Coordinates of C-alpha atoms and ligand atoms in Angstrom, one line a residue:
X1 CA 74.4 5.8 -58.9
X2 CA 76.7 2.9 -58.9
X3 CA 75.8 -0.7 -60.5
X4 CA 76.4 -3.1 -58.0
X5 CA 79.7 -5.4 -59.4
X6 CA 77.7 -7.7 -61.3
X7 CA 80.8 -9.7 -62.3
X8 CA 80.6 -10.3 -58.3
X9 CA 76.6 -10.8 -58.7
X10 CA 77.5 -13.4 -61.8
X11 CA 80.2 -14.7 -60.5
X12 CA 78.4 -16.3 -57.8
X13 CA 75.0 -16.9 -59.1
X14 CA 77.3 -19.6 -61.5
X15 CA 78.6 -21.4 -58.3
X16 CA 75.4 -21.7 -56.6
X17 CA 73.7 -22.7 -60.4
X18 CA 76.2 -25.2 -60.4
X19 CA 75.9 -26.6 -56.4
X20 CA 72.0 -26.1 -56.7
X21 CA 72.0 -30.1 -59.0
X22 CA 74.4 -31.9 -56.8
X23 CA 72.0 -30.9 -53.6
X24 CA 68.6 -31.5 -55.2
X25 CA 67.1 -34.8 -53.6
X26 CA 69.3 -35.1 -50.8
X27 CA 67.9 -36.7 -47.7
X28 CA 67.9 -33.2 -45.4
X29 CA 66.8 -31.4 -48.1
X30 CA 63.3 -29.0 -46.9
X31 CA 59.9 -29.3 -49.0
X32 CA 58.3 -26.0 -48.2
X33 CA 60.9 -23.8 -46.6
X34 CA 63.1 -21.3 -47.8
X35 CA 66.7 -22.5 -48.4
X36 CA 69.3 -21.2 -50.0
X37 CA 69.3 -23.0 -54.2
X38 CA 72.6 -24.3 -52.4
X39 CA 75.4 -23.8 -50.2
X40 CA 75.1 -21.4 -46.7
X41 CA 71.9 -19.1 -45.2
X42 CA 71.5 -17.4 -41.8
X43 CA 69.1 -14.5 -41.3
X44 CA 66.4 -13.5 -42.9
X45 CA 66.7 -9.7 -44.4
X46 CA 64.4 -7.0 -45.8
X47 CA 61.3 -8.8 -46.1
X48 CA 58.6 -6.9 -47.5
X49 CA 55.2 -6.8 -49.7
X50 CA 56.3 -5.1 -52.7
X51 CA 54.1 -4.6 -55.6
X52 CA 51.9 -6.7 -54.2
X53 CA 54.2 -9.5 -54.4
X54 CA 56.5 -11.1 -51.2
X55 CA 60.4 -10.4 -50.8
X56 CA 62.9 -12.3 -48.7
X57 CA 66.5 -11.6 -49.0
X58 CA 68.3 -13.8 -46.4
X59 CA 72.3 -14.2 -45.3
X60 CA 74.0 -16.0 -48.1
X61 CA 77.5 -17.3 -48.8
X62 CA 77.2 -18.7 -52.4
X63 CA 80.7 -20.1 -52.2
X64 CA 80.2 -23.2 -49.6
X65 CA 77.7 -24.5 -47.1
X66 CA 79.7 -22.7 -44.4
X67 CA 79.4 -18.6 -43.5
X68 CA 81.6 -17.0 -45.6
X69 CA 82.1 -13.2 -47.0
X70 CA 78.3 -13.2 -46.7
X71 CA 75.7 -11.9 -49.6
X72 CA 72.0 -11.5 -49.9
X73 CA 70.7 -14.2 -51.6
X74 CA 66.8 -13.6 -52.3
X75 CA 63.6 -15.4 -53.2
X76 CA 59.7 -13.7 -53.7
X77 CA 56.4 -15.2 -53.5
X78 CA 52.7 -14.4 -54.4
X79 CA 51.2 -16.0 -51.4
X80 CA 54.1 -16.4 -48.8
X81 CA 54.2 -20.1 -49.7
X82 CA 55.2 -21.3 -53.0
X83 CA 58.6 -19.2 -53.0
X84 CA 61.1 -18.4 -56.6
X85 CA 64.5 -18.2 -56.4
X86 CA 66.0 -14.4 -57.9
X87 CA 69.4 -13.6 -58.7
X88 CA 71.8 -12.9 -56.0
X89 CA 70.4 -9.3 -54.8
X90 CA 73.6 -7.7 -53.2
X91 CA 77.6 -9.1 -53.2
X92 CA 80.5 -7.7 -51.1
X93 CA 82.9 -5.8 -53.5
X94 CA 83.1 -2.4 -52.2
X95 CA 85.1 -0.5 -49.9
X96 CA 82.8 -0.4 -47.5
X97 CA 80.5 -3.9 -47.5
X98 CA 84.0 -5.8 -48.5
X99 CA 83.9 -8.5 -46.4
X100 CA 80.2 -9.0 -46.3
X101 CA 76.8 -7.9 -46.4
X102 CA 75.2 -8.2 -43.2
X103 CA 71.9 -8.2 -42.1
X104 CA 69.1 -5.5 -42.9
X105 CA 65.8 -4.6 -44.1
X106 CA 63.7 -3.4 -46.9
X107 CA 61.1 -0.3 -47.8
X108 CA 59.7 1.1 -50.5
X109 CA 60.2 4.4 -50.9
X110 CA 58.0 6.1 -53.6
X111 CA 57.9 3.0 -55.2
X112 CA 61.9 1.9 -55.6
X113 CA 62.6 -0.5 -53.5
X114 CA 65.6 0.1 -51.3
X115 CA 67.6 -2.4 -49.0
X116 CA 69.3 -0.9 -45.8
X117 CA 72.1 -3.0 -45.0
X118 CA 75.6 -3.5 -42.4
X119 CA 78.7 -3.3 -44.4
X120 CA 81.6 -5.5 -42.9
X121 CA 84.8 -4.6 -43.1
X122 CA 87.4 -7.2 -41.8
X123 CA 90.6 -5.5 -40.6
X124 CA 92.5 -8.4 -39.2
X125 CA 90.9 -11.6 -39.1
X126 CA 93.0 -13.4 -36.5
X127 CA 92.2 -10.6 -33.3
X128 CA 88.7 -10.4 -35.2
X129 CA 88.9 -6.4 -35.3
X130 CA 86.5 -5.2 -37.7
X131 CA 84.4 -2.0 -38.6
X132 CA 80.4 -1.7 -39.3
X133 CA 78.7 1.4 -41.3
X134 CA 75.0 1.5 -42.3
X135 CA 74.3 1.4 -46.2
X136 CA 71.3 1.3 -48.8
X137 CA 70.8 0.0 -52.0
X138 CA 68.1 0.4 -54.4
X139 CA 66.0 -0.9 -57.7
X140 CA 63.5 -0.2 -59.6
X141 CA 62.7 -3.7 -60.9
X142 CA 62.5 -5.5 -57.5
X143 CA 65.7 -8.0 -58.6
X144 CA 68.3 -5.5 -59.6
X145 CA 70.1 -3.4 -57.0
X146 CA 72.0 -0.3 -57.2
X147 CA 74.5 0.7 -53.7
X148 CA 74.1 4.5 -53.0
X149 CA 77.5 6.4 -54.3
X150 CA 77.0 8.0 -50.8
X151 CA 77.5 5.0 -49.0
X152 CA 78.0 4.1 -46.8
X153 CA 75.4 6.3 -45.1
X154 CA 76.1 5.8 -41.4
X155 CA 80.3 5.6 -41.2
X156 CA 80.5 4.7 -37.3
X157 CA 78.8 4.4 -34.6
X158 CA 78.3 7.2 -31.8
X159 CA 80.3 8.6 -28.8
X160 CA 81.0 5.1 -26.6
X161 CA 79.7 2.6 -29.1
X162 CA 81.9 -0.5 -29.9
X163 CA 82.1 -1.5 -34.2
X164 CA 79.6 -3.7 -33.1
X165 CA 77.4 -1.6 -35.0
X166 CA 75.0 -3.8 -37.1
X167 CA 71.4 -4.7 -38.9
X168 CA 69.5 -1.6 -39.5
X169 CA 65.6 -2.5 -39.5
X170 CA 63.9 0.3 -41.1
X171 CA 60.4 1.9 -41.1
X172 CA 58.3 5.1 -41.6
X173 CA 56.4 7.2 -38.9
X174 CA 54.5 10.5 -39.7
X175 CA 56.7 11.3 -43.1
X176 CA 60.2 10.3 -40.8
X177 CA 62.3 7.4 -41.8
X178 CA 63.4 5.7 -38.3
X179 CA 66.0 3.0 -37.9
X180 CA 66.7 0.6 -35.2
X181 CA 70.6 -0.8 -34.6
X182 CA 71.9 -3.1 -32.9
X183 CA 75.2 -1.9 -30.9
X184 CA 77.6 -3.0 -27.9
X185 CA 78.2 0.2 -25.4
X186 CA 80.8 -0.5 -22.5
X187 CA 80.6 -4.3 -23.0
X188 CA 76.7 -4.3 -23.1
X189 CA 74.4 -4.5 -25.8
X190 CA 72.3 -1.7 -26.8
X191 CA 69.7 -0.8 -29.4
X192 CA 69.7 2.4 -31.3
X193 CA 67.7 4.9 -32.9
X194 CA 68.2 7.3 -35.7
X195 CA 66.1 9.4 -37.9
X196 CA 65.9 10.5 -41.5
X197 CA 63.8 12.4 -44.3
X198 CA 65.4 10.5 -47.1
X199 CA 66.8 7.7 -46.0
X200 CA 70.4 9.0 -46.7
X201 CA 71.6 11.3 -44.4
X202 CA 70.7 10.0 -40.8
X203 CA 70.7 11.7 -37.0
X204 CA 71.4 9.7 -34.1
X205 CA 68.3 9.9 -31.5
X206 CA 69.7 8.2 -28.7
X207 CA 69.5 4.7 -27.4
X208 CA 66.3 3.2 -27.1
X209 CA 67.1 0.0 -25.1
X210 CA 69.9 -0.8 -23.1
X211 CA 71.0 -3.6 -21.7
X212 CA 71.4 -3.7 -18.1
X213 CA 73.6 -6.8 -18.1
X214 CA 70.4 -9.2 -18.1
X215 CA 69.8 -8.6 -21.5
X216 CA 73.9 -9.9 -23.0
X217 CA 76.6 -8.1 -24.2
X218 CA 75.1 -7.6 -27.8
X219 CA 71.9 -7.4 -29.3
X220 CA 71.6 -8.8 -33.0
X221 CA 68.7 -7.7 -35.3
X222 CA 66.5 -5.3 -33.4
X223 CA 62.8 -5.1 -35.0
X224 CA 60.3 -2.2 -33.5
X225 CA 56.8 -2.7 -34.2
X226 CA 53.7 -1.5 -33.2
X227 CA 50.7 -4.3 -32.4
X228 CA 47.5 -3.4 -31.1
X229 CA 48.2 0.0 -29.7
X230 CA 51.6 -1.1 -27.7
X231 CA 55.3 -1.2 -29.1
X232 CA 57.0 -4.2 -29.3
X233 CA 60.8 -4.6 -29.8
X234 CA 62.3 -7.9 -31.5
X235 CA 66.0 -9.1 -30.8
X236 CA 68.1 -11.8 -30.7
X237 CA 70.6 -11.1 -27.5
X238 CA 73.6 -12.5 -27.3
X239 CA 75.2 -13.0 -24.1
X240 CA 71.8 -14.0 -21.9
X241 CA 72.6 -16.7 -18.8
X242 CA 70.3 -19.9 -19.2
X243 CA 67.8 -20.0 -16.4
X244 CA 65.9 -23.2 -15.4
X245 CA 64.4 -23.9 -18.8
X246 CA 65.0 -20.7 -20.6
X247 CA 67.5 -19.1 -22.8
X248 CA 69.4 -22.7 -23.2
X249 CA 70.9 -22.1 -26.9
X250 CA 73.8 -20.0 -27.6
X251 CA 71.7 -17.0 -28.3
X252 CA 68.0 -16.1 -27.9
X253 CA 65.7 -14.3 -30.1
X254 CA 62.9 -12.7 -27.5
X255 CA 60.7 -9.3 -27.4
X256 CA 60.0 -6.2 -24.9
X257 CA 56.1 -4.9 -24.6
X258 CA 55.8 -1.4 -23.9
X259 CA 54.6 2.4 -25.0
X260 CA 57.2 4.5 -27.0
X261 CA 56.7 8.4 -27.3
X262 CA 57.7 9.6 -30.9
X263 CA 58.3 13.4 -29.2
X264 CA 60.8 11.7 -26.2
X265 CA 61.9 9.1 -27.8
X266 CA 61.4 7.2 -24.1
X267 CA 60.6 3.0 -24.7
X268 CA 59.1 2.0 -21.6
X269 CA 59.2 -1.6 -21.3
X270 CA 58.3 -4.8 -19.3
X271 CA 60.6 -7.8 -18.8
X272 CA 62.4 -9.8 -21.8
X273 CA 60.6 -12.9 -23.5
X274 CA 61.9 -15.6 -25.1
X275 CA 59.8 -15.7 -28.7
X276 CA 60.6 -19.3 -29.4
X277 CA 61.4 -22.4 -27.0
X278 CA 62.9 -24.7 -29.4
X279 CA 66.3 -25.1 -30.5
X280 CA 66.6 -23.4 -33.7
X281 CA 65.3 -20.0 -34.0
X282 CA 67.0 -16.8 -34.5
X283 CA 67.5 -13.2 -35.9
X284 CA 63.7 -13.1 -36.6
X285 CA 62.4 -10.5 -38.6
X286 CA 58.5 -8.9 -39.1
X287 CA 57.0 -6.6 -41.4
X288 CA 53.5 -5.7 -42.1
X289 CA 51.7 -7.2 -45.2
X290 CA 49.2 -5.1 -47.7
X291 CA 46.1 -7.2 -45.1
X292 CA 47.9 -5.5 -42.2
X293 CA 49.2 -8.5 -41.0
X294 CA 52.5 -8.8 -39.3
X295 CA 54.3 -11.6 -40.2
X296 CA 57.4 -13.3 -39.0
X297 CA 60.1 -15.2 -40.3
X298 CA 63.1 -16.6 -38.5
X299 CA 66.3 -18.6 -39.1
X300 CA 65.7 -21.8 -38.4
X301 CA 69.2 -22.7 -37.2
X302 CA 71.3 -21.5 -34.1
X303 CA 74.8 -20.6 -34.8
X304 CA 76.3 -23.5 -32.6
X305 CA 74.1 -26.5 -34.5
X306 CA 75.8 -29.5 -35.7
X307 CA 74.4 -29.2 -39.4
X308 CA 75.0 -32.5 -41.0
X309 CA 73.2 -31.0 -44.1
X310 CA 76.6 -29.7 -44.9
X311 CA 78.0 -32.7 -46.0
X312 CA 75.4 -32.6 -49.0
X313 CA 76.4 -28.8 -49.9
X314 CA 74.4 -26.9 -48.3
X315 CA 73.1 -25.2 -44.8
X316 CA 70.3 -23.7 -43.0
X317 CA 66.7 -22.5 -43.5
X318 CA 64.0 -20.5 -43.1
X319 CA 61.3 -21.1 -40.5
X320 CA 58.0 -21.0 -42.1
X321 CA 55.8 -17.8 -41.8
X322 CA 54.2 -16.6 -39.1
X323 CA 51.7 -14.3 -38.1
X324 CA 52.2 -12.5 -34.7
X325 CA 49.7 -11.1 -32.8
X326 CA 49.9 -9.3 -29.2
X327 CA 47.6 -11.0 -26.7
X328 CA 46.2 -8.9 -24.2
X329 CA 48.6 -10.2 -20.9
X330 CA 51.2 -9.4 -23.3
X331 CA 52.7 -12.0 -24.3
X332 CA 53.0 -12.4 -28.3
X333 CA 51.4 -15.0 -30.2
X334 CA 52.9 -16.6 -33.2
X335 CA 50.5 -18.5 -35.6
X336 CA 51.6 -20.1 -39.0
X337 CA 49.9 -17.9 -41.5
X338 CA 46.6 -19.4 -43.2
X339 CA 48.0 -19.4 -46.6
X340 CA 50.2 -22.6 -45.3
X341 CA 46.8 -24.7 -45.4
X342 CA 46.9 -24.7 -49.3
X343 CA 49.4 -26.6 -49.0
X344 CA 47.7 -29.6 -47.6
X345 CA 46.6 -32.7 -49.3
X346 CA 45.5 -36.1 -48.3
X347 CA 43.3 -35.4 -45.3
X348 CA 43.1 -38.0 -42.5
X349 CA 40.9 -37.7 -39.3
X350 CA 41.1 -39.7 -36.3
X351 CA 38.3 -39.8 -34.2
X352 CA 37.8 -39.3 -30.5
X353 CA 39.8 -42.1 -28.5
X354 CA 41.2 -43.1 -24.6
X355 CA 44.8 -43.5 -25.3
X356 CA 46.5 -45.6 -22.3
X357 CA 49.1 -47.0 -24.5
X358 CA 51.2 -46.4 -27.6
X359 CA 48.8 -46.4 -30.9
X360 CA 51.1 -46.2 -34.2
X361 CA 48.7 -44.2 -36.4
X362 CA 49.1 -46.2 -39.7
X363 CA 47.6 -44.0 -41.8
X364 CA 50.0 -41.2 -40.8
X365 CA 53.0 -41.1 -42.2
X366 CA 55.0 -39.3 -44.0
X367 CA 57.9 -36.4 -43.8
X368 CA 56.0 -33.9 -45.3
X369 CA 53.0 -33.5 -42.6
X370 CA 51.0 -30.9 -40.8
X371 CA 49.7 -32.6 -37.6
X372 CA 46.9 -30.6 -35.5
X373 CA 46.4 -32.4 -32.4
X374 CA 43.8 -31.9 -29.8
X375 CA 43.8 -33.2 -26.2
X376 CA 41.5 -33.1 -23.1
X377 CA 43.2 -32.1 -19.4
X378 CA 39.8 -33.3 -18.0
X379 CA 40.1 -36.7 -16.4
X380 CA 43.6 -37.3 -16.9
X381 CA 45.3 -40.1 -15.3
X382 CA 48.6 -39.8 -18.0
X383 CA 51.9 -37.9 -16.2
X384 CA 52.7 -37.4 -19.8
X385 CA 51.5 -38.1 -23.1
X386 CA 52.0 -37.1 -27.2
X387 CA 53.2 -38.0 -30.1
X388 CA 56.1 -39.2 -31.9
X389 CA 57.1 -38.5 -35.0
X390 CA 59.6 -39.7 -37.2
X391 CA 59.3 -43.2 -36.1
X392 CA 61.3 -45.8 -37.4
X393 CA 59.7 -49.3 -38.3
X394 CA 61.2 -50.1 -34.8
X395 CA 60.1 -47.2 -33.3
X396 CA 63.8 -46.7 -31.6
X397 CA 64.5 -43.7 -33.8
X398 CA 62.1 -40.8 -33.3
X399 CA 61.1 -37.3 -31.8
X400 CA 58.7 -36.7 -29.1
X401 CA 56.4 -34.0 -28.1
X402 CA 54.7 -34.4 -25.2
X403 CA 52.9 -32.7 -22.4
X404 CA 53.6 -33.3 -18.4
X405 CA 51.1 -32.7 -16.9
X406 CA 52.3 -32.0 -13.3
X407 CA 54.8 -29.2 -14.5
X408 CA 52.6 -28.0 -17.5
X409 CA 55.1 -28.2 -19.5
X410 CA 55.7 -28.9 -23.3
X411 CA 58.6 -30.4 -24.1
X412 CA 60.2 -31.4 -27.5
X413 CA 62.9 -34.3 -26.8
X414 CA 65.3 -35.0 -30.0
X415 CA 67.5 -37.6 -27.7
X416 CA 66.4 -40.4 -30.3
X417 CA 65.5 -37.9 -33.5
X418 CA 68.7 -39.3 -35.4
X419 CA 71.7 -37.1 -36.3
X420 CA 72.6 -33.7 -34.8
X421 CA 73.3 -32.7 -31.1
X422 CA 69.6 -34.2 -30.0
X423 CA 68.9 -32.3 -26.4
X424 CA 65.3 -31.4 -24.6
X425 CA 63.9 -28.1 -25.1
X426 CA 61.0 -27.6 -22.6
X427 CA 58.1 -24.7 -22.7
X428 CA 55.5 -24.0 -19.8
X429 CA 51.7 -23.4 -20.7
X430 CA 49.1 -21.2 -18.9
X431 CA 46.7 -22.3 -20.5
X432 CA 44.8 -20.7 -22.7
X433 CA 42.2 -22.6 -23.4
X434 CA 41.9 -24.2 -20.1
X435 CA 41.0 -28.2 -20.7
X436 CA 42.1 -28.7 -24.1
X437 CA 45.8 -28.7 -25.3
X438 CA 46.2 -28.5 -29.4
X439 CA 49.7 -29.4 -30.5
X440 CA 50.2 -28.9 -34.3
X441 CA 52.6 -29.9 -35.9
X442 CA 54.9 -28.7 -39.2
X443 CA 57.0 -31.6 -40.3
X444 CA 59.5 -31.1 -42.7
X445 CA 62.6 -33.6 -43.8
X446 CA 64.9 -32.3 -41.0
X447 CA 62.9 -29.8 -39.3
X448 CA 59.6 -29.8 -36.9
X449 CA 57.9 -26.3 -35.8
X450 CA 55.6 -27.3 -33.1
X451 CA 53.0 -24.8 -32.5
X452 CA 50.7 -25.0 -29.2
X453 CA 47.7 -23.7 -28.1
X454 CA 47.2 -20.9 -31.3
X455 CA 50.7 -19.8 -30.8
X456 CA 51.0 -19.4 -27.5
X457 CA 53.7 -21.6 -27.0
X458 CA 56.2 -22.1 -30.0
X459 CA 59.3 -24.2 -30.5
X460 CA 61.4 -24.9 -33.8
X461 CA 63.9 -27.7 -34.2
X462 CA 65.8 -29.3 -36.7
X463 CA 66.0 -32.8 -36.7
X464 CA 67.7 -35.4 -38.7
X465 CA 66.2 -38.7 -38.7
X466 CA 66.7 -41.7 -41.4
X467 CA 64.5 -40.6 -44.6
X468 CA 62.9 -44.1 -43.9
X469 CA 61.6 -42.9 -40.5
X470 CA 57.8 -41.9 -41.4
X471 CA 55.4 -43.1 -38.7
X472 CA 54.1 -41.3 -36.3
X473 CA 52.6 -42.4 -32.4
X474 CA 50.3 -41.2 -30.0
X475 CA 51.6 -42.3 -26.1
X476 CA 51.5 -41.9 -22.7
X477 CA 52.9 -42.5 -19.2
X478 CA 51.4 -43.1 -16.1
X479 CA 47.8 -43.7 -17.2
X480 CA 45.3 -42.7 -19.8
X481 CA 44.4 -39.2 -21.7
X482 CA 41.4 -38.4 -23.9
X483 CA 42.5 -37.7 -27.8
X484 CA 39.8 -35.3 -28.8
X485 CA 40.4 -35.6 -32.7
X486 CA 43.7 -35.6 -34.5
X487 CA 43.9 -34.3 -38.5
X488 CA 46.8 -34.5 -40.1
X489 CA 47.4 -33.6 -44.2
X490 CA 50.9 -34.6 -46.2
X491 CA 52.1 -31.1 -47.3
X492 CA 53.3 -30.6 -51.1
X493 CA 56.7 -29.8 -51.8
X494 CA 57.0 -26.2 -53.5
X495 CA 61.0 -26.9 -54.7
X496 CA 59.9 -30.0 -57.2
Ligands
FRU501 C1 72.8 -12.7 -36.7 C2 74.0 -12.0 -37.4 C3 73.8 -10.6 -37.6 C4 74.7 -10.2 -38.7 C5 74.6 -11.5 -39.6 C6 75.9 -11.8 -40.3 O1 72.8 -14.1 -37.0 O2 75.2 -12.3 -36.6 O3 74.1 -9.8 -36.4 O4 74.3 -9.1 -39.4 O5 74.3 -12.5 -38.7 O6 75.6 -12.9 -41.2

């Protein structure tokens, strides 16, 4: 076995040590997501319950707040939400990861834990021709990692496939190891599968989703999960055209419900859905926890975002974690996980009330909050109604989520949320839970996840308002709508 450079490992550990104090207390800066201790993140990587305890690795560039020669920077967790940072887990150095460590997974394997990764290897950066292999790293101690001396273990990708060749998501079925890749065949993205005994030497199996033109030109971290007795494939497509109100960032992160037969290896699916329909939300990855949950965790960024947190050293987050669940007309569910609720304090309820105008909620305030909202469709004169958050004493800055009622839409507007591209994001709603609408809300200093009706609808944004822009507002348009109760809670900050 061969110990990862740790001069490499050192090397940049010091430079992010040394950014970590000049970022502390800036304005952007998240309370209860995972960021990088400074300078650059995209995807989350090889998350896991290991040892009982909760791994992330994510995409890290400890050099500056923009991508770079990219590393895995990693933090664990006892209860998925107060989070510790860990040394740098793997660096680029060798032949075959030199020009960065992309994106991957985790398993343990007879107890060593053992990262399966993309090495990147830039040949020329200017015509951006590169190569992709597949390899592992392992460690006994959960922190230090060792790269396999027969690495890389995949070295290019099969008959027709491009060197788009990346972010192996690993898991075990019936004493096989299987893996799922993301690849580009004949200008059209494509997921694959292999198999393995040992996690080393690897068989291709064919593809197992192809893109028929609908589904972009690549697809970016493939997941394949099972959830109540169907299969479910994760990935973020690149190359989808918007439609009305969908697929309206640069890429989408969406799913495929079907069955999948081990002894074919046939994955018969329905149609694409988008899994978020806010504007920051990609690469998302799941795995199963020891309560046989499956949890999710996204980036909470979009590679074309403005991200004026840059100018204070650092960039991008972590959307908080989420439990997913398969509800019976298909569609997937995402649901903040319940350990998020110790991190609430201050409780303040407000009581049944006819809102036919805007009502500032004084005691509501703050950039720290979880907001659970409920409203009654019954009776409803309002076109549209809401809240807005991150108010300004003027109430000209601010964010709004409302509901219109003739399209049955939610739609999160950041046209007045401050700095950054603002933009509308809309979602439709079938409803559920027929007369009631329940909009919650997790506010953080530049972001808002906005979860409705138990996850059936879910968008994540990142906002940058003034740090003095605190107050929140119920409204409506058109007429009057029936606040069943609102609760909201300040939420601690796990970094301080
Ligand atoms: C997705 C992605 C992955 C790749 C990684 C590089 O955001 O492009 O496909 O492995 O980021 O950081």
């Amino acid at each position: 076995m061969k110990a990862i450079n740790s001069s490499c490992i050192l090397k940049a550990q010091q430079v992010v040590e040394e950014a970590r104090k000049k970022v502390e207390h800036t304005p952007y800066r998240l309370g209860y997501h995972i960021m990088a201790p400074a300078h650059w993140i995209n995807d989350p990587n090889g998350l896991i319950q290991w040892n009982g305890e909760y791994h992330v690795f994510y995409q890290h560039h400890p050099y500056s707040p923009k991508g770079g020669p990219i590393h895995w920077g990693h933090v664990k967790s006892k209860d998925l939400v107060r989070w510790e940072h860990l040394p740098i887990a793997l660096a680029p150095g060798e032949e075959y990861d030199k020009s960065g460590c992309f994106s991957g997974s985790a398993v343990d394997n007879n107890g060593t834990l053992t990262l399966i990764y993309t090495g990147h290897i830039s040949l020329n950066e200017e015509t951006d021709e590169f190569r992709e292999v597949q390899c592992i790293a392992t460690s006994e101690d959960g922190i230090h990692f060792t790269k396999h001396p027969q690495n890389p273990v995949i070295t290019e990708p099969p008959a027709g496939g491009s060197w788009h060749f990346r972010d192996p998501k690993v898991w075990k079925h019936s004493e096989t190891w299987y893996m799922v890749l993301g690849n580009q065949m004949d200008g059209l993205g494509n997921v694959l599968l292999y198999e393995s005994a040992d996690l080393v030497n690897w068989e291709y199996s064919g593809i197992l989703v192809k893109s028929d033109g609908k589904l972009g030109y690549m697809l970016e971290c493939p997941d394949f999960i099972e959830l109540n007795g169907k299969h479910v494939l994760l990935s973020s497509p690149q190359g989808i055209q918007p439609e009305g109100d969908l697929y309206q960032n640069l890429y989408q992160t969406g799913y495929l419900v079907g069955e999948f037969d081990y002894e074919t290896k046939q994955f018969t699916h329905g149609e694409f859905e988008e899994l978020d329909k806010g504007f920051d939300f990609y690469a998302v990855q799941s795995f199963e926890d020891e309560k046989g949950r499956r949890i999710v965790i996204g980036w909470m960024n979009m590679w074309e975002s403005q991200m004026p947190e840059q100018e204070h050293g650092w960039a991008g987050a972590l959307t908080i974690p989420r439990e997913l669940q398969l509800h019976d007309d298909g569609k997937l569910l995402m649901k903040p996980v319940v350990e998020l609720k110790s991190l609430r304090e201050n409780n303040i309820s407000v009581q049944t009330m006819i809102v036919s105008e805007n009502v500032r909620l004084d005691e509501v305030k703050g950039d720290q909050l979880e907001i659970i909202a409920k409203f009654s469709l019954a009776n409803t004169s309002a076109e549209k109604f809401g809240l807005k958050v991150r108010c300004s004493e003027n109430g000209k800055e601010h964010t709004i989520v409302s509901y219109d009622v003739k399209e049955q839409k939610v739609i999160v507007d950041r046209s007045q949320s401050g700095r950054g591209e603002g933009g509308i994001r809309k979602g439709k709603i079938e409803m559920l839970h027929h007369d009631v609408i329940t909009l919650q809300l997790f506010i953080d200093r530049s972001s808002l996840e906005l979860f409705v009706n138990e996850g059936e609808l879910v968008m994540t944004n990142r906002i940058y308002p003034d740090p003095a822009s605190l107050g929140v507002e119920l409204f409506t348009e058109g007429g009057s709508v029936k606040l069943i109760e609102l609760e909201a809670w300040t939420l601690k900050d796990i970094w301080v």
